[in-house]
């Protein structure tokens, strides 16, 4: 090669180095051929009338509910959020594990809020996940104003799915709703009082018969149902039709037929429905569980060749007894032979053969502190810090939180206020027992993780309770329920470094302190274990004015 060729090659190499140095780190972290999907969302307030009363709702691109995210395992999801509200705003992603990147989790413990008129771009990968999820606004009491939407993650084309492709794939976002604006609800809680009973139930943002799902006779359809409410469990059933459960929060389940399914706060299920009845319009009924009075709403399952409403009797609501719901929950099992996000069978993860390294007991409680209603975990009622905990941890800002301020066991002491953080180490394998001595169903979610629900029962948990654990085919999921005067146990491998929110899905309880953060730490301080702080990370509080990282 002549000198001109060598000089040209050298110049090209230098240009390539400069170009690579200028690329965002998210592109330098090579993710193979996994596709990118881009979204631009404008967040605004707008008038909505879900129960016939004008309210201030949170709209995304003018929609309530917001746009659905459709993706495939390992897709990279880029969501550029413009906050056109007059208040700070964040979105969180229920069930999306944010592998190695709690920076994208979208709760105040990890992210500085997007200021009014500002924007932030979430850069996520749906790494090794399939199934049904949703997103929601996480700050203040915004969740009571809408701003939520569905997330559907399909298997990669060559990964077998344990049922034939359905003729259609429907999303149902259902949950309780208040006629009071979110600011009024927040004001009630701030004054030290509890919320009233919800006013109704919504299905995809609409009230009674506001939605129609059209099907062709003889075909089978998938319904993904999430409880996006803030106060109550719900039950779903379909007039004249059974429901074949196939997926629970990212896990293929054993295919069991139900006439109705309980869905607790924050939970998601997928079931198949075959249009095998005479052509007609049938009711999809959703009602609250364990409430007085029982609230009910409905949508229409419309056969494309129907010419009237069905005369089949409407399915009755389940009994009010807890045992019905408890036994149904125990009947939901993991499909051991089905592939998950990867081709290997779900049952190849022998979670029950691994010895746990730590036991954590978490007891919820209701308390009065400084004359106001609060809720607590192990007597600690969480209060937000002036700086997001993950940001303070990264910059080693002292005095924001104290590791170990969330104890591993209930003490029975009086409740107190604190920014509670539990310390944990990467690769611990923990047993967590959620204990509920109250008379209401509790629903818990852990960001960043899925876990196996190995046991649940009434009464007080003791070490002898382990004899009844399901160590073979317990379902893996991200949200669990704990029945009144009962306990629920999970096994969870701590394989995702970060600062992760552990919270009640009852939004009043979460807002008034029934939450904490789990800090999963790796001393390696390696990008292998955790992504670096994003260059576009918003900084606030005591981190204001700092730099994220150099190019």
Short mmCIF file of C-alpha atoms in Angstrom, two decimals:
data_model
loop_
_atom_site.label_atom_id
_atom_site.label_comp_id
_atom_site.label_asym_id
_atom_site.label_seq_id
_atom_site.Cartn_x
_atom_site.Cartn_y
_atom_site.Cartn_z
CA UNK A 1 0.00 0.00 0.00
CA UNK A 2 1.40 3.45 -0.95
CA UNK A 3 1.90 6.38 1.41
CA UNK A 4 -1.34 7.98 0.25
CA UNK A 5 -3.22 4.80 1.10
CA UNK A 6 -1.57 4.58 4.53
CA UNK A 7 -2.32 8.23 5.25
CA UNK A 8 -5.92 7.76 4.14
CA UNK A 9 -6.32 4.66 6.35
CA UNK A 10 -4.79 6.46 9.33
CA UNK A 11 -7.10 9.44 8.85
CA UNK A 12 -10.10 7.14 8.57
CA UNK A 13 -9.11 5.36 11.77
CA UNK A 14 -8.75 8.67 13.61
CA UNK A 15 -12.18 9.75 12.30
CA UNK A 16 -13.72 6.47 13.46
CA UNK A 17 -12.25 6.91 16.95
CA UNK A 18 -13.64 10.46 17.13
CA UNK A 19 -17.07 9.31 15.97
CA UNK A 20 -17.18 6.48 18.51
CA UNK A 21 -16.12 8.83 21.29
CA UNK A 22 -18.99 11.16 20.41
CA UNK A 23 -21.70 8.49 20.47
CA UNK A 24 -24.00 8.15 23.50
CA UNK A 25 -22.84 5.45 25.87
CA UNK A 26 -26.15 3.64 25.44
CA UNK A 27 -25.08 2.94 21.86
CA UNK A 28 -21.51 2.07 22.83
CA UNK A 29 -22.87 -0.65 25.11
CA UNK A 30 -23.44 -3.05 22.24
CA UNK A 31 -26.76 -4.87 22.40
CA UNK A 32 -26.33 -6.99 19.29
CA UNK A 33 -29.11 -6.81 16.74
CA UNK A 34 -31.90 -6.10 19.23
CA UNK A 35 -34.23 -3.53 17.65
CA UNK A 36 -34.88 -0.04 18.93
CA UNK A 37 -38.39 1.36 19.29
CA UNK A 38 -38.80 5.10 19.71
CA UNK A 39 -41.66 6.97 21.37
CA UNK A 40 -42.25 10.67 21.97
CA UNK A 41 -44.85 11.43 24.64
CA UNK A 42 -46.33 14.78 25.57
CA UNK A 43 -47.80 14.85 29.09
CA UNK A 44 -50.69 17.25 29.64
CA UNK A 45 -53.72 17.80 31.84
CA UNK A 46 -57.05 17.47 30.08
CA UNK A 47 -60.75 17.16 30.83
CA UNK A 48 -61.99 13.58 31.15
CA UNK A 49 -65.43 12.23 32.08
CA UNK A 50 -64.89 8.53 32.95
CA UNK A 51 -67.80 8.38 35.42
CA UNK A 52 -69.85 11.15 33.85
CA UNK A 53 -68.23 13.89 35.95
CA UNK A 54 -65.70 16.36 34.57
CA UNK A 55 -62.24 15.73 36.02
CA UNK A 56 -58.66 16.79 35.46
CA UNK A 57 -56.93 13.79 33.91
CA UNK A 58 -53.34 13.15 32.87
CA UNK A 59 -53.15 12.57 29.12
CA UNK A 60 -50.30 11.17 27.04
CA UNK A 61 -50.38 12.53 23.50
CA UNK A 62 -53.95 13.53 24.25
CA UNK A 63 -54.97 9.97 25.19
CA UNK A 64 -56.39 8.36 28.33
CA UNK A 65 -55.30 5.64 28.81
CA UNK A 66 -51.96 6.38 27.21
CA UNK A 67 -50.45 4.68 24.13
CA UNK A 68 -49.64 0.99 24.37
CA UNK A 69 -46.03 -0.15 24.05
CA UNK A 70 -45.74 -3.24 21.84
CA UNK A 71 -42.35 -4.93 21.96
CA UNK A 72 -40.43 -8.20 21.70
CA UNK A 73 -38.01 -9.70 24.22
CA UNK A 74 -34.74 -7.73 24.38
CA UNK A 75 -36.08 -4.75 22.43
CA UNK A 76 -34.59 -1.39 23.33
CA UNK A 77 -37.32 1.10 24.23
CA UNK A 78 -36.58 4.82 23.98
CA UNK A 79 -39.34 7.02 25.44
CA UNK A 80 -38.79 10.78 25.23
CA UNK A 81 -41.15 12.34 27.79
CA UNK A 82 -42.04 16.05 27.62
CA UNK A 83 -43.66 17.27 30.81
CA UNK A 84 -46.22 19.94 29.93
CA UNK A 85 -47.81 19.82 33.38
CA UNK A 86 -47.34 22.70 35.83
CA UNK A 87 -45.90 20.20 38.35
CA UNK A 88 -42.99 17.71 38.35
CA UNK A 89 -43.68 14.31 36.78
CA UNK A 90 -42.24 10.80 36.47
CA UNK A 91 -43.34 7.56 34.80
CA UNK A 92 -42.57 4.13 36.21
CA UNK A 93 -42.78 0.76 34.47
CA UNK A 94 -44.60 -1.92 36.46
CA UNK A 95 -42.83 -5.26 36.12
CA UNK A 96 -40.08 -4.10 33.75
CA UNK A 97 -36.96 -5.26 35.56
CA UNK A 98 -34.59 -2.57 34.25
CA UNK A 99 -31.68 -5.01 34.37
CA UNK A 100 -28.54 -3.30 35.74
CA UNK A 101 -30.25 0.07 35.44
CA UNK A 102 -32.41 1.30 38.30
CA UNK A 103 -31.60 4.71 36.77
CA UNK A 104 -34.57 4.12 34.44
CA UNK A 105 -37.06 2.98 37.09
CA UNK A 106 -38.93 6.26 37.28
CA UNK A 107 -39.68 6.50 41.01
CA UNK A 108 -38.53 9.32 43.25
CA UNK A 109 -36.01 7.12 45.06
CA UNK A 110 -34.07 6.66 41.81
CA UNK A 111 -34.91 9.61 39.54
CA UNK A 112 -35.13 13.36 39.87
CA UNK A 113 -38.56 14.46 38.64
CA UNK A 114 -38.99 15.95 35.18
CA UNK A 115 -39.63 19.62 35.91
CA UNK A 116 -42.53 21.54 34.34
CA UNK A 117 -41.60 22.31 30.75
CA UNK A 118 -38.71 19.84 30.86
CA UNK A 119 -38.08 16.48 29.31
CA UNK A 120 -36.28 13.23 30.03
CA UNK A 121 -35.59 10.29 27.75
CA UNK A 122 -35.99 6.82 29.25
CA UNK A 123 -33.60 4.31 27.66
CA UNK A 124 -34.72 0.80 28.59
CA UNK A 125 -34.18 -2.73 27.39
CA UNK A 126 -36.83 -5.39 27.98
CA UNK A 127 -34.02 -7.81 28.70
CA UNK A 128 -35.05 -11.48 28.98
CA UNK A 129 -38.71 -10.64 29.59
CA UNK A 130 -42.02 -11.61 28.07
CA UNK A 131 -45.57 -10.95 29.13
CA UNK A 132 -47.99 -8.29 30.30
CA UNK A 133 -46.97 -5.09 32.07
CA UNK A 134 -48.04 -1.45 32.33
CA UNK A 135 -46.68 2.00 33.07
CA UNK A 136 -48.05 4.67 35.41
CA UNK A 137 -47.22 8.10 36.88
CA UNK A 138 -45.39 7.61 40.17
CA UNK A 139 -45.19 11.06 41.83
CA UNK A 140 -47.58 12.68 44.30
CA UNK A 141 -51.04 11.17 43.70
CA UNK A 142 -50.90 11.37 39.90
CA UNK A 143 -51.84 7.71 39.56
CA UNK A 144 -55.41 8.67 40.52
CA UNK A 145 -55.55 10.97 37.46
CA UNK A 146 -54.71 8.42 34.75
CA UNK A 147 -51.47 8.65 32.81
CA UNK A 148 -51.20 4.87 32.62
CA UNK A 149 -50.99 2.48 29.66
CA UNK A 150 -50.30 -1.12 28.70
CA UNK A 151 -47.02 -2.84 27.82
CA UNK A 152 -47.07 -6.03 25.77
CA UNK A 153 -43.82 -7.99 25.34
CA UNK A 154 -43.98 -10.87 22.86
CA UNK A 155 -41.60 -13.82 22.62
CA UNK A 156 -38.91 -13.78 19.97
CA UNK A 157 -39.98 -15.59 16.78
CA UNK A 158 -37.96 -18.76 17.35
CA UNK A 159 -38.88 -19.17 21.02
CA UNK A 160 -41.78 -21.63 21.39
CA UNK A 161 -44.95 -20.40 23.09
CA UNK A 162 -47.11 -23.05 24.82
CA UNK A 163 -50.32 -22.18 22.95
CA UNK A 164 -51.33 -21.45 19.37
CA UNK A 165 -51.19 -17.83 18.20
CA UNK A 166 -54.48 -16.19 19.14
CA UNK A 167 -56.72 -14.52 16.58
CA UNK A 168 -56.43 -11.29 18.55
CA UNK A 169 -54.64 -9.83 21.56
CA UNK A 170 -56.63 -7.44 23.75
CA UNK A 171 -55.47 -5.31 26.69
CA UNK A 172 -57.81 -4.49 29.59
CA UNK A 173 -56.62 -1.89 32.11
CA UNK A 174 -59.16 -1.93 34.91
CA UNK A 175 -59.37 -0.59 38.42
CA UNK A 176 -61.21 1.58 40.90
CA UNK A 177 -61.78 5.28 40.26
CA UNK A 178 -62.70 8.34 42.29
CA UNK A 179 -64.80 11.29 41.11
CA UNK A 180 -62.62 13.58 43.21
CA UNK A 181 -59.60 15.04 41.43
CA UNK A 182 -56.19 13.63 42.35
CA UNK A 183 -55.29 16.89 44.11
CA UNK A 184 -58.34 16.56 46.37
CA UNK A 185 -57.46 12.95 47.20
CA UNK A 186 -53.89 13.97 48.01
CA UNK A 187 -55.25 16.77 50.21
CA UNK A 188 -57.34 14.29 52.19
CA UNK A 189 -54.24 12.19 52.90
CA UNK A 190 -52.07 15.20 53.66
CA UNK A 191 -54.61 16.31 56.27
CA UNK A 192 -54.18 13.00 58.08
CA UNK A 193 -57.34 11.23 56.93
CA UNK A 194 -58.06 8.08 54.96
CA UNK A 195 -59.64 8.00 51.52
CA UNK A 196 -63.35 7.33 51.06
CA UNK A 197 -64.70 4.37 49.10
CA UNK A 198 -64.03 4.65 45.35
CA UNK A 199 -66.96 5.78 43.22
CA UNK A 200 -66.73 3.19 40.48
CA UNK A 201 -64.62 0.97 38.25
CA UNK A 202 -63.11 1.76 34.86
CA UNK A 203 -62.25 -0.51 31.97
CA UNK A 204 -59.73 1.14 29.64
CA UNK A 205 -60.71 4.56 30.94
CA UNK A 206 -64.43 4.08 30.41
CA UNK A 207 -67.38 3.32 32.66
CA UNK A 208 -70.27 0.89 32.13
CA UNK A 209 -70.22 -0.75 28.63
CA UNK A 210 -67.82 1.89 27.34
CA UNK A 211 -65.66 -0.72 25.57
CA UNK A 212 -66.44 -3.36 22.97
CA UNK A 213 -64.12 -6.26 22.05
CA UNK A 214 -65.12 -7.79 18.71
CA UNK A 215 -64.45 -11.50 18.09
CA UNK A 216 -65.22 -14.00 15.35
CA UNK A 217 -67.18 -17.09 16.30
CA UNK A 218 -64.99 -20.17 16.70
CA UNK A 219 -61.72 -18.29 17.19
CA UNK A 220 -59.59 -17.89 20.32
CA UNK A 221 -58.38 -14.56 21.73
CA UNK A 222 -55.89 -13.45 24.33
CA UNK A 223 -56.91 -10.96 27.02
CA UNK A 224 -54.21 -9.24 29.10
CA UNK A 225 -55.78 -7.77 32.23
CA UNK A 226 -54.04 -5.45 34.71
CA UNK A 227 -55.45 -3.95 37.90
CA UNK A 228 -54.26 -0.34 37.62
CA UNK A 229 -56.46 0.90 40.48
CA UNK A 230 -55.29 2.47 43.71
CA UNK A 231 -57.53 0.95 46.39
CA UNK A 232 -59.27 -2.38 45.71
CA UNK A 233 -58.83 -5.90 44.39
CA UNK A 234 -61.09 -6.82 41.48
CA UNK A 235 -62.61 -9.95 39.98
CA UNK A 236 -63.17 -10.49 36.24
CA UNK A 237 -65.56 -12.93 34.56
CA UNK A 238 -67.23 -13.26 31.15
CA UNK A 239 -70.85 -14.16 30.58
CA UNK A 240 -71.15 -17.66 29.10
CA UNK A 241 -67.39 -18.12 28.65
CA UNK A 242 -64.52 -19.67 30.58
CA UNK A 243 -61.00 -18.26 30.82
CA UNK A 244 -57.87 -20.35 30.25
CA UNK A 245 -55.01 -18.80 32.25
CA UNK A 246 -51.74 -18.85 30.28
CA UNK A 247 -49.48 -16.12 31.68
CA UNK A 248 -48.92 -14.34 35.00
CA UNK A 249 -46.68 -11.26 34.98
CA UNK A 250 -44.08 -12.57 32.60
CA UNK A 251 -44.33 -16.28 33.45
CA UNK A 252 -46.13 -18.96 31.45
CA UNK A 253 -48.54 -20.60 33.88
CA UNK A 254 -50.06 -24.03 33.90
CA UNK A 255 -53.10 -23.77 31.66
CA UNK A 256 -55.98 -23.89 34.11
CA UNK A 257 -59.59 -22.97 33.33
CA UNK A 258 -61.39 -20.48 35.57
CA UNK A 259 -64.88 -19.02 35.56
CA UNK A 260 -63.56 -15.88 37.28
CA UNK A 261 -60.15 -14.57 38.31
CA UNK A 262 -59.20 -12.30 41.22
CA UNK A 263 -56.69 -9.60 40.27
CA UNK A 264 -55.20 -7.69 43.17
CA UNK A 265 -53.74 -4.19 42.99
CA UNK A 266 -50.82 -3.95 40.57
CA UNK A 267 -51.21 -7.49 39.21
CA UNK A 268 -51.49 -8.67 35.59
CA UNK A 269 -52.84 -11.88 34.03
CA UNK A 270 -53.29 -13.26 30.52
CA UNK A 271 -56.03 -15.72 29.62
CA UNK A 272 -57.44 -17.21 26.43
CA UNK A 273 -61.12 -16.97 25.58
CA UNK A 274 -62.66 -19.04 22.81
CA UNK A 275 -65.70 -17.57 21.09
CA UNK A 276 -67.56 -20.88 21.18
CA UNK A 277 -71.05 -19.64 22.09
CA UNK A 278 -74.04 -18.68 19.91
CA UNK A 279 -73.43 -15.29 18.26
CA UNK A 280 -74.50 -12.49 20.61
CA UNK A 281 -73.18 -9.70 22.80
CA UNK A 282 -71.83 -11.00 26.13
CA UNK A 283 -70.85 -9.04 29.23
CA UNK A 284 -67.30 -8.83 30.51
CA UNK A 285 -67.88 -8.04 34.19
CA UNK A 286 -65.43 -6.53 36.65
CA UNK A 287 -66.34 -6.07 40.31
CA UNK A 288 -64.51 -5.13 43.49
CA UNK A 289 -63.51 -7.80 46.00
CA UNK A 290 -63.91 -7.67 49.79
CA UNK A 291 -65.69 -4.28 49.75
CA UNK A 292 -69.04 -3.00 50.99
CA UNK A 293 -70.73 -2.06 48.75
CA UNK A 294 -69.48 -4.08 45.77
CA UNK A 295 -68.72 -1.86 42.76
CA UNK A 296 -69.28 -3.29 39.28
CA UNK A 297 -68.54 -2.29 35.70
CA UNK A 298 -68.70 -4.08 32.37
CA UNK A 299 -67.58 -4.15 28.75
CA UNK A 300 -69.02 -6.03 25.78
CA UNK A 301 -67.65 -9.16 24.14
CA UNK A 302 -69.21 -8.68 20.70
CA UNK A 303 -69.47 -11.54 18.22
CA UNK A 304 -68.98 -10.09 14.74
CA UNK A 305 -72.10 -11.91 13.52
CA UNK A 306 -74.22 -11.05 16.58
CA UNK A 307 -77.67 -9.52 16.31
CA UNK A 308 -78.54 -8.96 19.95
CA UNK A 309 -77.61 -9.44 23.58
CA UNK A 310 -77.13 -12.90 25.05
CA UNK A 311 -79.88 -14.37 27.22
CA UNK A 312 -77.39 -16.52 29.17
CA UNK A 313 -77.55 -15.66 32.90
CA UNK A 314 -74.88 -13.27 34.09
CA UNK A 315 -72.10 -14.97 36.07
CA UNK A 316 -72.40 -14.32 39.81
CA UNK A 317 -69.69 -12.58 41.77
CA UNK A 318 -67.48 -14.80 43.95
CA UNK A 319 -68.35 -15.20 47.59
CA UNK A 320 -66.92 -12.73 50.06
CA UNK A 321 -64.95 -15.42 51.89
CA UNK A 322 -61.19 -15.17 51.69
CA UNK A 323 -60.78 -18.95 51.24
CA UNK A 324 -62.08 -18.84 47.65
CA UNK A 325 -59.44 -16.30 46.64
CA UNK A 326 -56.67 -17.99 48.66
CA UNK A 327 -57.33 -21.38 47.09
CA UNK A 328 -57.42 -19.87 43.62
CA UNK A 329 -54.07 -18.17 44.24
CA UNK A 330 -52.55 -21.47 45.37
CA UNK A 331 -53.83 -23.17 42.20
CA UNK A 332 -51.78 -20.89 39.94
CA UNK A 333 -48.61 -22.78 39.05
CA UNK A 334 -45.54 -22.34 36.88
CA UNK A 335 -45.46 -24.18 33.55
CA UNK A 336 -42.20 -26.10 33.98
CA UNK A 337 -41.96 -27.34 30.39
CA UNK A 338 -42.72 -24.05 28.64
CA UNK A 339 -39.93 -21.80 27.44
CA UNK A 340 -39.72 -18.37 28.98
CA UNK A 341 -37.90 -15.50 27.25
CA UNK A 342 -35.12 -17.96 26.42
CA UNK A 343 -35.46 -21.39 24.78
CA UNK A 344 -34.66 -23.32 27.95
CA UNK A 345 -37.71 -24.50 29.92
CA UNK A 346 -38.85 -22.44 32.89
CA UNK A 347 -38.44 -25.56 35.03
CA UNK A 348 -34.68 -25.58 34.43
CA UNK A 349 -34.48 -22.91 37.15
CA UNK A 350 -34.55 -25.16 40.22
CA UNK A 351 -35.29 -22.39 42.67
CA UNK A 352 -36.33 -24.82 45.40
CA UNK A 353 -33.00 -26.64 45.46
CA UNK A 354 -30.96 -23.57 46.40
CA UNK A 355 -30.47 -22.75 50.06
CA UNK A 356 -31.56 -19.28 51.04
CA UNK A 357 -28.90 -17.08 52.63
CA UNK A 358 -31.12 -14.62 54.50
CA UNK A 359 -34.65 -14.39 55.87
CA UNK A 360 -36.50 -11.07 55.90
CA UNK A 361 -39.87 -10.58 57.61
CA UNK A 362 -41.95 -7.54 56.65
CA UNK A 363 -45.03 -6.59 58.68
CA UNK A 364 -47.37 -3.83 57.56
CA UNK A 365 -49.22 -1.67 60.06
CA UNK A 366 -51.49 1.34 60.41
CA UNK A 367 -50.40 4.06 62.84
CA UNK A 368 -50.92 7.61 64.01
CA UNK A 369 -47.79 9.79 64.01
CA UNK A 370 -47.89 13.44 65.02
CA UNK A 371 -51.68 13.24 65.04
CA UNK A 372 -51.93 12.06 61.44
CA UNK A 373 -52.66 8.75 59.74
CA UNK A 374 -49.57 6.89 58.56
CA UNK A 375 -48.71 3.38 57.37
CA UNK A 376 -45.48 1.54 58.15
CA UNK A 377 -43.31 -1.50 57.43
CA UNK A 378 -41.60 -3.03 60.47
CA UNK A 379 -42.66 0.13 62.36
CA UNK A 380 -40.88 2.45 59.89
CA UNK A 381 -43.06 4.89 57.96
CA UNK A 382 -41.15 6.04 54.88
CA UNK A 383 -40.61 9.73 54.15
CA UNK A 384 -38.96 10.91 50.91
CA UNK A 385 -35.55 12.54 51.13
CA UNK A 386 -34.58 15.85 49.55
CA UNK A 387 -32.46 13.97 47.00
CA UNK A 388 -33.27 10.69 45.17
CA UNK A 389 -31.58 7.87 47.04
CA UNK A 390 -29.88 6.38 44.00
CA UNK A 391 -28.44 9.76 43.04
CA UNK A 392 -27.22 10.40 46.60
CA UNK A 393 -25.65 6.92 46.69
CA UNK A 394 -23.83 7.48 43.40
CA UNK A 395 -22.32 10.80 44.53
CA UNK A 396 -21.74 9.55 48.08
CA UNK A 397 -23.77 12.43 49.51
CA UNK A 398 -23.94 11.92 53.26
CA UNK A 399 -27.01 12.41 55.40
CA UNK A 400 -29.66 11.56 52.81
CA UNK A 401 -30.29 8.02 54.04
CA UNK A 402 -28.82 5.41 56.34
CA UNK A 403 -28.20 1.84 55.22
CA UNK A 404 -29.92 -0.59 57.55
CA UNK A 405 -32.64 1.87 58.53
CA UNK A 406 -35.15 -0.76 57.41
CA UNK A 407 -34.79 -3.70 59.81
CA UNK A 408 -35.04 -7.33 58.68
CA UNK A 409 -37.71 -8.19 61.24
CA UNK A 410 -40.70 -6.52 62.88
CA UNK A 411 -39.99 -5.19 66.36
CA UNK A 412 -43.51 -4.46 67.52
CA UNK A 413 -42.38 -0.98 68.55
CA UNK A 414 -44.34 2.16 67.85
CA UNK A 415 -44.20 3.55 64.32
CA UNK A 416 -41.79 6.35 63.45
CA UNK A 417 -40.80 8.39 60.38
CA UNK A 418 -37.59 7.68 58.47
CA UNK A 419 -36.16 7.43 54.96
CA UNK A 420 -35.84 3.67 55.19
CA UNK A 421 -33.29 1.71 53.14
CA UNK A 422 -32.49 -1.99 53.53
CA UNK A 423 -28.94 -3.06 52.71
CA UNK A 424 -28.40 -6.20 50.62
CA UNK A 425 -25.63 -7.76 48.57
CA UNK A 426 -25.54 -9.00 45.02
CA UNK A 427 -26.10 -12.77 44.74
CA UNK A 428 -27.82 -13.21 48.08
CA UNK A 429 -30.78 -15.59 47.82
CA UNK A 430 -33.42 -14.28 50.17
CA UNK A 431 -36.58 -15.61 51.72
CA UNK A 432 -39.04 -12.78 52.36
CA UNK A 433 -42.17 -13.25 54.46
CA UNK A 434 -44.86 -10.59 54.21
CA UNK A 435 -47.01 -10.60 57.36
CA UNK A 436 -50.42 -8.95 57.45
CA UNK A 437 -52.08 -8.65 60.86
CA UNK A 438 -54.66 -6.22 59.50
CA UNK A 439 -58.15 -6.98 58.20
CA UNK A 440 -57.54 -5.86 54.62
CA UNK A 441 -55.88 -7.59 51.67
CA UNK A 442 -52.39 -6.21 51.07
CA UNK A 443 -50.72 -6.04 47.68
CA UNK A 444 -46.92 -5.64 47.40
CA UNK A 445 -44.65 -4.92 44.46
CA UNK A 446 -40.84 -5.09 44.21
CA UNK A 447 -39.21 -3.08 41.42
CA UNK A 448 -36.34 -4.67 39.51
CA UNK A 449 -37.28 -8.26 40.29
CA UNK A 450 -39.48 -11.26 39.77
CA UNK A 451 -39.77 -13.78 42.59
CA UNK A 452 -41.31 -17.16 43.35
CA UNK A 453 -44.39 -17.11 45.58
CA UNK A 454 -43.60 -20.26 47.55
CA UNK A 455 -46.31 -20.12 50.19
CA UNK A 456 -49.31 -18.32 51.66
CA UNK A 457 -51.63 -19.15 54.52
CA UNK A 458 -53.67 -17.73 57.34
CA UNK A 459 -52.38 -17.07 60.84
CA UNK A 460 -48.87 -16.28 62.02
CA UNK A 461 -45.83 -17.42 60.02
CA UNK A 462 -43.36 -19.62 61.90
CA UNK A 463 -40.30 -21.57 60.73
CA UNK A 464 -42.53 -24.64 60.64
CA UNK A 465 -44.55 -22.93 57.89
CA UNK A 466 -41.72 -23.78 55.49
CA UNK A 467 -42.88 -27.39 55.49
CA UNK A 468 -45.79 -26.31 53.29
CA UNK A 469 -43.73 -24.31 50.77
CA UNK A 470 -44.07 -25.12 47.08
CA UNK A 471 -40.46 -25.66 46.04
CA UNK A 472 -41.24 -27.13 42.62
CA UNK A 473 -43.65 -25.08 40.50
CA UNK A 474 -44.52 -21.87 42.35
CA UNK A 475 -45.37 -19.05 39.98
CA UNK A 476 -42.72 -16.39 39.36
CA UNK A 477 -44.19 -12.88 39.32
CA UNK A 478 -43.55 -9.29 40.44
CA UNK A 479 -46.62 -8.44 42.58
CA UNK A 480 -48.04 -10.52 45.43
CA UNK A 481 -51.08 -10.40 47.69
CA UNK A 482 -51.26 -11.06 51.43
CA UNK A 483 -54.69 -11.94 52.76
CA UNK A 484 -56.05 -10.52 56.05
CA UNK A 485 -54.51 -12.08 59.18
CA UNK A 486 -52.23 -14.06 56.87
CA UNK A 487 -48.73 -14.31 55.43
CA UNK A 488 -47.12 -14.80 52.01
CA UNK A 489 -43.56 -16.05 51.45
CA UNK A 490 -41.31 -15.57 48.43
CA UNK A 491 -37.86 -16.68 47.29
CA UNK A 492 -35.87 -14.04 45.42
CA UNK A 493 -32.32 -14.13 44.01
CA UNK A 494 -30.69 -10.70 44.34
CA UNK A 495 -29.14 -10.60 40.89
CA UNK A 496 -29.94 -7.01 39.88
CA UNK A 497 -27.75 -4.28 41.38
CA UNK A 498 -29.49 -1.00 42.12
CA UNK A 499 -31.83 0.92 44.40
CA UNK A 500 -35.24 -0.76 44.21
CA UNK A 501 -38.61 0.34 45.55
CA UNK A 502 -40.54 -2.17 47.71
CA UNK A 503 -44.06 -0.77 48.10
CA UNK A 504 -47.68 -1.28 48.86
CA UNK A 505 -49.83 -1.13 45.74
CA UNK A 506 -52.59 0.47 47.80
CA UNK A 507 -51.65 3.97 46.75
CA UNK A 508 -52.82 5.70 49.93
CA UNK A 509 -50.72 3.31 52.01
CA UNK A 510 -47.73 3.78 49.71
CA UNK A 511 -48.11 7.57 49.85
CA UNK A 512 -48.37 7.54 53.65
CA UNK A 513 -45.29 5.43 54.26
CA UNK A 514 -45.83 1.74 53.46
CA UNK A 515 -42.74 1.42 51.29
CA UNK A 516 -38.95 1.34 51.50
CA UNK A 517 -35.94 0.91 49.25
CA UNK A 518 -33.79 -2.20 48.82
CA UNK A 519 -30.21 -1.29 47.95
CA UNK A 520 -28.58 -4.27 46.20
CA UNK A 521 -24.83 -3.69 46.19
CA UNK A 522 -21.87 -5.15 44.34
CA UNK A 523 -18.36 -4.23 45.54
CA UNK A 524 -17.01 -4.83 42.03
CA UNK A 525 -18.27 -1.41 40.90
CA UNK A 526 -18.30 -2.77 37.37
CA UNK A 527 -20.42 -2.00 34.31
CA UNK A 528 -20.91 -5.74 34.16
CA UNK A 529 -23.10 -5.46 37.27
CA UNK A 530 -24.62 -2.01 36.82
CA UNK A 531 -24.83 0.57 34.04
CA UNK A 532 -23.18 3.93 34.74
CA UNK A 533 -25.32 6.97 35.50
CA UNK A 534 -26.95 8.14 32.24
CA UNK A 535 -25.46 11.26 30.75
CA UNK A 536 -28.95 12.74 30.52
CA UNK A 537 -29.79 12.00 34.16
CA UNK A 538 -31.61 14.88 35.82
CA UNK A 539 -29.92 16.12 39.00
CA UNK A 540 -31.72 17.81 41.86
CA UNK A 541 -31.59 18.34 45.61
CA UNK A 542 -28.09 18.07 47.04
CA UNK A 543 -26.83 16.75 43.69
CA UNK A 544 -27.75 19.93 41.81
CA UNK A 545 -24.88 21.38 39.80
CA UNK A 546 -22.90 18.15 39.62
CA UNK A 547 -21.86 16.44 36.40
CA UNK A 548 -23.12 13.03 35.39
CA UNK A 549 -19.92 11.76 33.78
CA UNK A 550 -17.37 12.87 31.16
CA UNK A 551 -17.51 11.80 27.52
#
